[in-house]
Backbone as a printed PyTorch tensor [residue, N CA C, xyz], in Angstrom:
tensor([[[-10.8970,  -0.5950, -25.5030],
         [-10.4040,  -1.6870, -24.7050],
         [-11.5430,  -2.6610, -24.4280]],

        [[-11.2410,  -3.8770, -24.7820],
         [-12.0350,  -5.2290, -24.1470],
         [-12.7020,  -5.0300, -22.6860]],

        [[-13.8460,  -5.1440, -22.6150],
         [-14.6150,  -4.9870, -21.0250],
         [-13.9940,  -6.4670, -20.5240]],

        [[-13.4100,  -6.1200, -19.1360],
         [-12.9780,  -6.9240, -18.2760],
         [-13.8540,  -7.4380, -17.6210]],

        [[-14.0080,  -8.2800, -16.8810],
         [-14.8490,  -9.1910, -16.1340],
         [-14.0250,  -9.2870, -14.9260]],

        [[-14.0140,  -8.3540, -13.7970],
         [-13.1040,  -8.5510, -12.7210],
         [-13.2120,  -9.5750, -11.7790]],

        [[-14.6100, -10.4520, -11.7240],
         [-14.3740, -11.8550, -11.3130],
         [-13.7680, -12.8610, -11.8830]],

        [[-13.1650, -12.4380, -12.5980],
         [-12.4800, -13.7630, -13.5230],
         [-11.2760, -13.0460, -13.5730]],

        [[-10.5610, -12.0510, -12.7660],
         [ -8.8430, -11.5730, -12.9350],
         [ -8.2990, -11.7380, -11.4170]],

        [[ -7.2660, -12.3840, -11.6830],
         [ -6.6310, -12.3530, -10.7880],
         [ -6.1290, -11.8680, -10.1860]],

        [[ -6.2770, -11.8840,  -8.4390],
         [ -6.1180, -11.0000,  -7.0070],
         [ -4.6540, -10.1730,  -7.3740]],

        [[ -3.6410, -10.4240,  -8.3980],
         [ -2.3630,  -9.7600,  -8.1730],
         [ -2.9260,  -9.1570,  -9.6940]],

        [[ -2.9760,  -9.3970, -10.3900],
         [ -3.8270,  -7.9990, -11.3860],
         [ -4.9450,  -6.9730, -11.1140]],

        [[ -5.5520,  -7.5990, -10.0580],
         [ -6.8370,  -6.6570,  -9.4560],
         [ -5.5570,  -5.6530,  -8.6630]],

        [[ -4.5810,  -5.9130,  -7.9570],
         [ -3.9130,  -5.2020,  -7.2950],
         [ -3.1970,  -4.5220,  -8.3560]],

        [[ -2.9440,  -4.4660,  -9.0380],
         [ -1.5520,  -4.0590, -10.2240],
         [ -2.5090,  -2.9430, -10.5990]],

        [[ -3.8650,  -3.0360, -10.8410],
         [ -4.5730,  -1.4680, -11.3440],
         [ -5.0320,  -0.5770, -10.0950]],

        [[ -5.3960,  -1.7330,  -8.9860],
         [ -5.8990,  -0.8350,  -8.1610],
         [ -4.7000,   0.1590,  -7.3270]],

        [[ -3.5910,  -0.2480,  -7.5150],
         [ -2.7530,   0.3270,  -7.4590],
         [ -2.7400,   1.6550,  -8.0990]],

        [[ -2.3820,   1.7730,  -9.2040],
         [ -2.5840,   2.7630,  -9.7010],
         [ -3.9960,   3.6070,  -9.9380]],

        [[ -5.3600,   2.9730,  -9.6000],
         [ -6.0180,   4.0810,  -9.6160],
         [ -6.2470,   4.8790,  -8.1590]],

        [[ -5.5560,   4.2970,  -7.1110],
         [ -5.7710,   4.5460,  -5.6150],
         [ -5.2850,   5.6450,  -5.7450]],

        [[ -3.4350,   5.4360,  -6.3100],
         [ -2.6410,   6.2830,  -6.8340],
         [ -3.1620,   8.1290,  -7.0290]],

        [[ -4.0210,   7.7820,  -7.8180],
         [ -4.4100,   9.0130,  -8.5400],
         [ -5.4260,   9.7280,  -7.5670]],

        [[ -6.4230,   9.1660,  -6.6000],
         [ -7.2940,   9.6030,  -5.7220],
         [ -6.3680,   9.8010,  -4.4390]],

        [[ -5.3350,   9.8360,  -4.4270],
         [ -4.4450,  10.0840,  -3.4550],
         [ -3.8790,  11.4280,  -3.9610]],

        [[ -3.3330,  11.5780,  -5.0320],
         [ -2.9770,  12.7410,  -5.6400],
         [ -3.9890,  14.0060,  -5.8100]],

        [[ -5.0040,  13.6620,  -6.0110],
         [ -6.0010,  14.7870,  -6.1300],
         [ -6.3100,  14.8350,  -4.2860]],

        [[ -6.6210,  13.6860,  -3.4880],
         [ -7.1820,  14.0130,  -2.1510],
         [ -5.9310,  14.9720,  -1.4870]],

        [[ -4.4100,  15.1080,  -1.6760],
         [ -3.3420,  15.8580,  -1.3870],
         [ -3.2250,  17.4050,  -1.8520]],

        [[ -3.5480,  17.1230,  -2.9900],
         [ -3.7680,  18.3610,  -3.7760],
         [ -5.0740,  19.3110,  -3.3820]],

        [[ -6.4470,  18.3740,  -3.0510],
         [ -7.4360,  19.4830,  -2.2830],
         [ -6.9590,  19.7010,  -1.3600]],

        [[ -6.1820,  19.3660,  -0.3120],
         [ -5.5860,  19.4230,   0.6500],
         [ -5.2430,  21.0550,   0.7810]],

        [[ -4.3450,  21.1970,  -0.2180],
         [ -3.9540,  22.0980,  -0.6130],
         [ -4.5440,  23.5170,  -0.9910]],

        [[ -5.7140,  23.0890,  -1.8100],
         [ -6.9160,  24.0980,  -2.4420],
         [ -7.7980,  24.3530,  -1.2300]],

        [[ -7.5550,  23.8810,  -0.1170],
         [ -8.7110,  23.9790,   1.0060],
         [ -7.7870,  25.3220,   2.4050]],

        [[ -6.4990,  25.3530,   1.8190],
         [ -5.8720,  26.3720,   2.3500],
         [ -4.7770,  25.8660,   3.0480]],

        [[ -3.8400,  24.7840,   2.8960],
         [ -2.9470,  24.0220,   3.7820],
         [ -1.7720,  24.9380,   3.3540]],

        [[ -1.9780,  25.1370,   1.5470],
         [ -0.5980,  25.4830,   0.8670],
         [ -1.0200,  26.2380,  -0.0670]],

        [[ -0.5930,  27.5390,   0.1330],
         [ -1.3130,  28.9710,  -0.9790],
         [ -1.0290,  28.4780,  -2.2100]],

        [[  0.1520,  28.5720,  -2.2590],
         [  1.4300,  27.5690,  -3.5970],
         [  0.8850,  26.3820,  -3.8550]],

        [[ -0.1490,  25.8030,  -4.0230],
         [ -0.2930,  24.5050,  -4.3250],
         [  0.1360,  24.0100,  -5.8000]],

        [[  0.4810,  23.0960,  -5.7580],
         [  1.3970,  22.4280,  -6.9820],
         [  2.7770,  22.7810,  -6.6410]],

        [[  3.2980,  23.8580,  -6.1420],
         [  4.8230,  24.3630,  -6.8000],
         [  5.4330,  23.4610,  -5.9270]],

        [[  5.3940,  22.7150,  -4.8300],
         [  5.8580,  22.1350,  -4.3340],
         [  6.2400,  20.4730,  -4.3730]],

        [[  6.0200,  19.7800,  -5.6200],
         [  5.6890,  18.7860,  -5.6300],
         [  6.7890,  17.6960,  -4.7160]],

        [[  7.7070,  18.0450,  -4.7120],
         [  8.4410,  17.2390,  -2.9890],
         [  7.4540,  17.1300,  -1.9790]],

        [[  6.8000,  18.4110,  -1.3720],
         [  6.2980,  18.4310,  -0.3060],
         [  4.7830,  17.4950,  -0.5560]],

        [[  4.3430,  17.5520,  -2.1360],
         [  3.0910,  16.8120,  -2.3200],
         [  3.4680,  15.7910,  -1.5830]],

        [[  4.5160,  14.9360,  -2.7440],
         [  4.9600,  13.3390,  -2.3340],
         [  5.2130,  13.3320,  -1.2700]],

        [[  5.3190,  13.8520,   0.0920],
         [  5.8420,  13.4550,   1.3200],
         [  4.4540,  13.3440,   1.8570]],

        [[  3.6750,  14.3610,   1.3780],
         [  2.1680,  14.3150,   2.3910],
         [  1.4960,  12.8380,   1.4790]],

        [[  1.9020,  12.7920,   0.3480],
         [  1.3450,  11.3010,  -0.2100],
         [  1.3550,  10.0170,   0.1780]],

        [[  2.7440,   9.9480,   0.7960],
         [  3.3570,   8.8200,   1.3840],
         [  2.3380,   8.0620,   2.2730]],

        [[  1.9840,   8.4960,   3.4750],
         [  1.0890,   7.8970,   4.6200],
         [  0.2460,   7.4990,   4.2120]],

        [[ -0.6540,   8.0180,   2.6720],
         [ -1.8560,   7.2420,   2.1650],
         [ -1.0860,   6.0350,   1.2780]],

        [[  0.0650,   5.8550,   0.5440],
         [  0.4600,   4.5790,  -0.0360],
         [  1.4420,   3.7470,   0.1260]],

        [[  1.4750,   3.7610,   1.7090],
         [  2.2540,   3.0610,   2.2610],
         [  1.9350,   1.9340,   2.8050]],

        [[  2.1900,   0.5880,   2.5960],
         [  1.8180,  -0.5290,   3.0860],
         [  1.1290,  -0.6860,   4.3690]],

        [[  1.6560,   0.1570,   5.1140],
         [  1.3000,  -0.2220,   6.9450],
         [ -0.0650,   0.8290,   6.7260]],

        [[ -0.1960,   1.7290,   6.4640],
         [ -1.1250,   2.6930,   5.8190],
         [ -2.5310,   2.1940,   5.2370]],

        [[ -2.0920,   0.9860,   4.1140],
         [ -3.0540,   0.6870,   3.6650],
         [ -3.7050,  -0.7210,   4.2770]],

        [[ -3.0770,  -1.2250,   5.4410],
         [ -3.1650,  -2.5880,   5.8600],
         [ -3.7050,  -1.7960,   7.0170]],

        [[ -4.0600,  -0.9730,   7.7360],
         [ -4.2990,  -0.0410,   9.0680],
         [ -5.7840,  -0.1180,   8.1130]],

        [[ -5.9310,   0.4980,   7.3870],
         [ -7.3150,   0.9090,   6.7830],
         [ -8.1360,  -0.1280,   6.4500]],

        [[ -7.6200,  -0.9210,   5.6340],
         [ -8.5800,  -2.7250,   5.7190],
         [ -8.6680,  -3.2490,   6.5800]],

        [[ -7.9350,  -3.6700,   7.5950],
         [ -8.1070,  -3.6810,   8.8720],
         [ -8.9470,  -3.3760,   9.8260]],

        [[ -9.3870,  -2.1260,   9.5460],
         [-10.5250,  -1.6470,  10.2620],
         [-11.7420,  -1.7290,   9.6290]],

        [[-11.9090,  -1.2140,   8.4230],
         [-12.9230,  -1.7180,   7.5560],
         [-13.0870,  -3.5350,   7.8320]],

        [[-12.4920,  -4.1060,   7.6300],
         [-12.9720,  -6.0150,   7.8580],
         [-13.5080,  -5.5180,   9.4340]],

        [[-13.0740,  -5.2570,  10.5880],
         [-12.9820,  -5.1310,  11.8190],
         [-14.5050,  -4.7020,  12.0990]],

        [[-15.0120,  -3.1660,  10.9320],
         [-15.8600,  -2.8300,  11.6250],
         [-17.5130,  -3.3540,  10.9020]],

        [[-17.1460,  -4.3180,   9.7340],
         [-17.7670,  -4.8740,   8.9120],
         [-18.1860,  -3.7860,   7.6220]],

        [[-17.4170,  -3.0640,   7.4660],
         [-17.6640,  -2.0090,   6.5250],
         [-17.5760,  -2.4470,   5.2470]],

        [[-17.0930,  -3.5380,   4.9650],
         [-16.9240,  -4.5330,   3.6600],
         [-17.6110,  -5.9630,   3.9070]],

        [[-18.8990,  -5.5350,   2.9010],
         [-19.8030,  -6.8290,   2.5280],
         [-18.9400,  -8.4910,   2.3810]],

        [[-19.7660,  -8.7900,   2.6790],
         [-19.2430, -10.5280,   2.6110],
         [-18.2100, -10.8930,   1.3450]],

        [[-18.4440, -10.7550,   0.1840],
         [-17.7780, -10.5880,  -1.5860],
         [-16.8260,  -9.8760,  -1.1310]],

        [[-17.0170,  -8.4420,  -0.4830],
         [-15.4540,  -8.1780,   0.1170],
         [-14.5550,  -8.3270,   0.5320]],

        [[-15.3100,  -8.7830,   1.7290],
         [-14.4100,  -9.5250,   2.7700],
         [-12.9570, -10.9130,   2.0090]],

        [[-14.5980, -11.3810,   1.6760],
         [-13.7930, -12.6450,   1.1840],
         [-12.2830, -12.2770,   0.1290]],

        [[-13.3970, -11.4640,  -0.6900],
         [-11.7280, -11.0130,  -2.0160],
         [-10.3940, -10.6410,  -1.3830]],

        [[-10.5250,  -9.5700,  -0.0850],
         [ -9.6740,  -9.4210,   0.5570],
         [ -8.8660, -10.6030,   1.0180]],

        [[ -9.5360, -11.7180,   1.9190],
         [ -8.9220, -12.7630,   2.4610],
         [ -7.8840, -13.4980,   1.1600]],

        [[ -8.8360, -13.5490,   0.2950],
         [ -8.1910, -14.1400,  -1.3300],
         [ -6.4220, -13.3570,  -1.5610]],

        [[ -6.8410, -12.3400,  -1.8820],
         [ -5.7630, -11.6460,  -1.9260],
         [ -4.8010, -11.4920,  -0.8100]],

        [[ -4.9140, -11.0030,   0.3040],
         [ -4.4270, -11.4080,   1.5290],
         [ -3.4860, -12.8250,   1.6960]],

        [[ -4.1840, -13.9250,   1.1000],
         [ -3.4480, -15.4720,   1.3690],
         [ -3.0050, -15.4120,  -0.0700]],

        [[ -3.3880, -15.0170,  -1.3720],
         [ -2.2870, -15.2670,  -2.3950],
         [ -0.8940, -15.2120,  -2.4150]],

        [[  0.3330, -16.3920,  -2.7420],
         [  1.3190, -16.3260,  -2.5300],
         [  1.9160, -15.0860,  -3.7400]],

        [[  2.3430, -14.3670,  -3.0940],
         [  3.1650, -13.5920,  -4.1410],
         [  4.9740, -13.7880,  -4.2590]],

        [[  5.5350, -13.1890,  -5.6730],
         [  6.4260, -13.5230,  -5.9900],
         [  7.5220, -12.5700,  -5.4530]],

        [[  6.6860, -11.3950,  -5.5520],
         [  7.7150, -10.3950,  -5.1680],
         [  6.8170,  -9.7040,  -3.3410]],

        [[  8.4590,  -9.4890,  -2.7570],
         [  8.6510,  -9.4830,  -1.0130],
         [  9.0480,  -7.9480,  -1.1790]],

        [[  8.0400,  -7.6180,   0.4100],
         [  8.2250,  -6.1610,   0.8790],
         [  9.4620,  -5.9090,   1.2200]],

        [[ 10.0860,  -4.2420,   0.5340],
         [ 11.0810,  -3.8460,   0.8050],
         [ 11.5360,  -2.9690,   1.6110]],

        [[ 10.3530,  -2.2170,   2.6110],
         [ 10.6280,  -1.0020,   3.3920],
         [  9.3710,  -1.5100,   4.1450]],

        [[  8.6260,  -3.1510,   4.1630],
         [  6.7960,  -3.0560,   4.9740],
         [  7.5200,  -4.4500,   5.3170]],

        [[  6.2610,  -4.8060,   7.0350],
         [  6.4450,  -5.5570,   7.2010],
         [  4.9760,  -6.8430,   6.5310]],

        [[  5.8820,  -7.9350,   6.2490],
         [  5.6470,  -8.5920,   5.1820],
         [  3.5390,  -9.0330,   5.4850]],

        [[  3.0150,  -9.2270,   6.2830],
         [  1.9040,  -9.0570,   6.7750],
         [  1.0730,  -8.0210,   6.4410]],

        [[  1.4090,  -7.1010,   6.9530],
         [  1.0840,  -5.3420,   6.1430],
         [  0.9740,  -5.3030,   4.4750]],

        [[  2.4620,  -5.8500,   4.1850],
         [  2.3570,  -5.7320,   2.6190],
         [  1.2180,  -6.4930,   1.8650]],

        [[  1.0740,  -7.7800,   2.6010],
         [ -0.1880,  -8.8090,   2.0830],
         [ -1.6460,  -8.0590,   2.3080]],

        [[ -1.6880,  -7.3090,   3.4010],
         [ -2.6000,  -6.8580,   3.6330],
         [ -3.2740,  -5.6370,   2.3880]],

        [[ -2.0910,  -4.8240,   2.2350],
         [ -1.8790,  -3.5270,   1.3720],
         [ -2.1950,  -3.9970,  -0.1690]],

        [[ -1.6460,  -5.0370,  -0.3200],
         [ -2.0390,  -6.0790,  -1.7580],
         [ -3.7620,  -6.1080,  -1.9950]],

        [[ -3.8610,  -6.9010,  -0.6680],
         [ -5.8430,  -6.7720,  -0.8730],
         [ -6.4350,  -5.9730,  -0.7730]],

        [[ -6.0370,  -4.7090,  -0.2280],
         [ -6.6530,  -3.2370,  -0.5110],
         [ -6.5350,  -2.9160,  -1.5870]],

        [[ -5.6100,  -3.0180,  -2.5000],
         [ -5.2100,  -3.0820,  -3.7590],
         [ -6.3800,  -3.2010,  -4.7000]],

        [[ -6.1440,  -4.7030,  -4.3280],
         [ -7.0090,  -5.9070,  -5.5090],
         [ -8.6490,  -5.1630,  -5.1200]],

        [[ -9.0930,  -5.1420,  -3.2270],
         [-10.1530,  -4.6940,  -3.5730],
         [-10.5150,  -3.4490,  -4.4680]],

        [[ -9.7180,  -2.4160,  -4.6680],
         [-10.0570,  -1.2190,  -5.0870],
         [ -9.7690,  -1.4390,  -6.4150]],

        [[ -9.0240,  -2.7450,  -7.2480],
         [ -8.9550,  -3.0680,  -8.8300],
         [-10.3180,  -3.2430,  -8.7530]],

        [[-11.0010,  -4.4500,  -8.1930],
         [-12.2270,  -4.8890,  -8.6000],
         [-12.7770,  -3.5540,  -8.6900]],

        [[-12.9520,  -2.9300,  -8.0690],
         [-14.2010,  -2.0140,  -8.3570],
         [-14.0770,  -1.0750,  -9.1710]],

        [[-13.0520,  -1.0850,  -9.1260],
         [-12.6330,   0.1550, -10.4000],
         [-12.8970,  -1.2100, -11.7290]],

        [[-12.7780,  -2.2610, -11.9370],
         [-12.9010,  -2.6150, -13.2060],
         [-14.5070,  -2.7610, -13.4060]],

        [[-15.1670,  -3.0400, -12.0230],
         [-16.6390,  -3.0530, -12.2780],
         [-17.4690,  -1.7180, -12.7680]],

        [[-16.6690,  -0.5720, -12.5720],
         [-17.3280,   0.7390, -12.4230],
         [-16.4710,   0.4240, -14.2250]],

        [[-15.8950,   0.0270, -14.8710],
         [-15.6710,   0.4090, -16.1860],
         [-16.9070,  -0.2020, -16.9390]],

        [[-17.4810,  -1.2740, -16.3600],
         [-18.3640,  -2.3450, -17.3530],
         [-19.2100,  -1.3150, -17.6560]],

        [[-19.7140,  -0.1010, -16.8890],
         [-20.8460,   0.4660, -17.5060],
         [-22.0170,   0.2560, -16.7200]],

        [[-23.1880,   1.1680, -17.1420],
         [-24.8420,   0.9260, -16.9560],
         [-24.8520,   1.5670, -15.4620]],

        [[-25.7540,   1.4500, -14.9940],
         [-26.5220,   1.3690, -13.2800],
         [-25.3940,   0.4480, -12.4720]],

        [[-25.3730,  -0.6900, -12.7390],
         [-24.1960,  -1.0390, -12.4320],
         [-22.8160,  -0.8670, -11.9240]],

        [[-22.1980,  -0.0420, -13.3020],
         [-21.1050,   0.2070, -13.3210],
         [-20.8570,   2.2590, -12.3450]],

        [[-22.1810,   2.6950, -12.4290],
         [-22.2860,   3.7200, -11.5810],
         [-22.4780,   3.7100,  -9.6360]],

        [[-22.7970,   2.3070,  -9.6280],
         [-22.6940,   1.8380,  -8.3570],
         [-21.6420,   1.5410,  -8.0550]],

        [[-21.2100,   0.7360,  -8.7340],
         [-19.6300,   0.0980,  -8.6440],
         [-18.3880,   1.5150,  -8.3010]],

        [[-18.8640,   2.7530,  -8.9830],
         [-17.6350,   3.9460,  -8.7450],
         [-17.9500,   5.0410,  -7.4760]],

        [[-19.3140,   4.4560,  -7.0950],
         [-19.4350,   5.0220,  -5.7400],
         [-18.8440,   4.4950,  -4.4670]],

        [[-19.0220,   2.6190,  -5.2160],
         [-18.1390,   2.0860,  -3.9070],
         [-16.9950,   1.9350,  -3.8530]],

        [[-16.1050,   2.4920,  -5.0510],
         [-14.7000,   2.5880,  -4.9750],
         [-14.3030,   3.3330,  -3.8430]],

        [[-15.6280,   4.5590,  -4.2300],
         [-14.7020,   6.1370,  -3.9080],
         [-15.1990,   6.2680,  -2.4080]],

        [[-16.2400,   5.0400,  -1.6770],
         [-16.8210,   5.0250,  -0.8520],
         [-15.5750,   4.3940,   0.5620]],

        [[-14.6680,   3.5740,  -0.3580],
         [-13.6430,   2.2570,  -0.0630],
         [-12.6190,   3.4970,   0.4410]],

        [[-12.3320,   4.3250,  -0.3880],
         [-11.2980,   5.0340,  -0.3570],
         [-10.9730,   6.1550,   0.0660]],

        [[-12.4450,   6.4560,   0.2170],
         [-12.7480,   8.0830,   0.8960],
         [-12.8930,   7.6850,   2.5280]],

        [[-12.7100,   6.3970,   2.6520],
         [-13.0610,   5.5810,   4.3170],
         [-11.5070,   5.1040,   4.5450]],

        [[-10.6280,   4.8470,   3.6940],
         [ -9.5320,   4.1020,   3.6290],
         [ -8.5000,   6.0340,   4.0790]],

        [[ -8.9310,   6.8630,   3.3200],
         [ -8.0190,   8.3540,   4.2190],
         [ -8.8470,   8.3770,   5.4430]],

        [[ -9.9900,   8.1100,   5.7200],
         [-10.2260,   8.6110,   6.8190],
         [ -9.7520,   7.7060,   7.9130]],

        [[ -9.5790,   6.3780,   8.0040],
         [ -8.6210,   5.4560,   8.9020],
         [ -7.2330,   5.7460,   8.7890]],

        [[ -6.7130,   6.0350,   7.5070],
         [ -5.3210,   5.8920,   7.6370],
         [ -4.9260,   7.8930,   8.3470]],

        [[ -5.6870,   8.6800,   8.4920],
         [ -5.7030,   9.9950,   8.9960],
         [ -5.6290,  10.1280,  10.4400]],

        [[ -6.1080,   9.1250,  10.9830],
         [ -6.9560,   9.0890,  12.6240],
         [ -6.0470,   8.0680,  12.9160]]])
């Protein structure tokens, strides 16, 4: 695949991956959940996964967690800002179960966690910094949306 340049993609494509890689660090953070002694059975339950999944990818969930991060300055200035970016981008498609504020919000948590996941693909020193501060974004983003 073509190396992306995530300053040059746009706030609703930065969201469209970061979506899905949040996705997946939500699934494994549920699943240790599990391996840490919540659920002997871990896996056999996958209903009960998706219900404990929910609260981490839920709009109000993920707009609670940026929220506090902007709040407590836990996101550098480039952050901040991308967030605001994304945050005020008009989108096409409207929240169906969030309120519509939240959802904008949940968008730029999104987009922030695309960017960094596309920066952590470029590679080098770089791109190894870039996947610490994903997992730095996100490992802070359960611990707000938990509390």
């Amino acid at each position: 695949m073509k190396q992306l340049n995530p300053k040059e993609i746009n706030t609703t494509a930065l969201a469209y991956i970061g979506d899905a890689v949040y996705e997946i660090y939500v699934r494994e953070h549920v699943l240790g959940q599990d391996l840490r002694g919540m659920d002997k059975n871990f896996g056999a339950h996958v209903d009960a996964l998706h219900k404990r999944a929910i609260r981490y990818v839920r709009a109000d969930g993920q707009a609670k967690a940026v929220k506090a991060m902007l709040n407590e300055g836990f996101l550098g200035d480039e952050e901040a800002a991308l967030v605001r970016r994304a945050r005020n981008h008009k989108s096409a498609s409207k929240p169906k179960n969030a309120d519509a504020m939240d959802y904008k919000y949940a968008t730029a948590f999104e987009a922030l966690i695309g960017f960094w996941h596309l920066s952590a693909q470029a590679g080098g020193d770089d791109g190894a910094a870039a996947k610490q501060r994903v997992e730095e974004i996100i490992f802070k983003a359960f611990e707000k949306i938990e509390t």
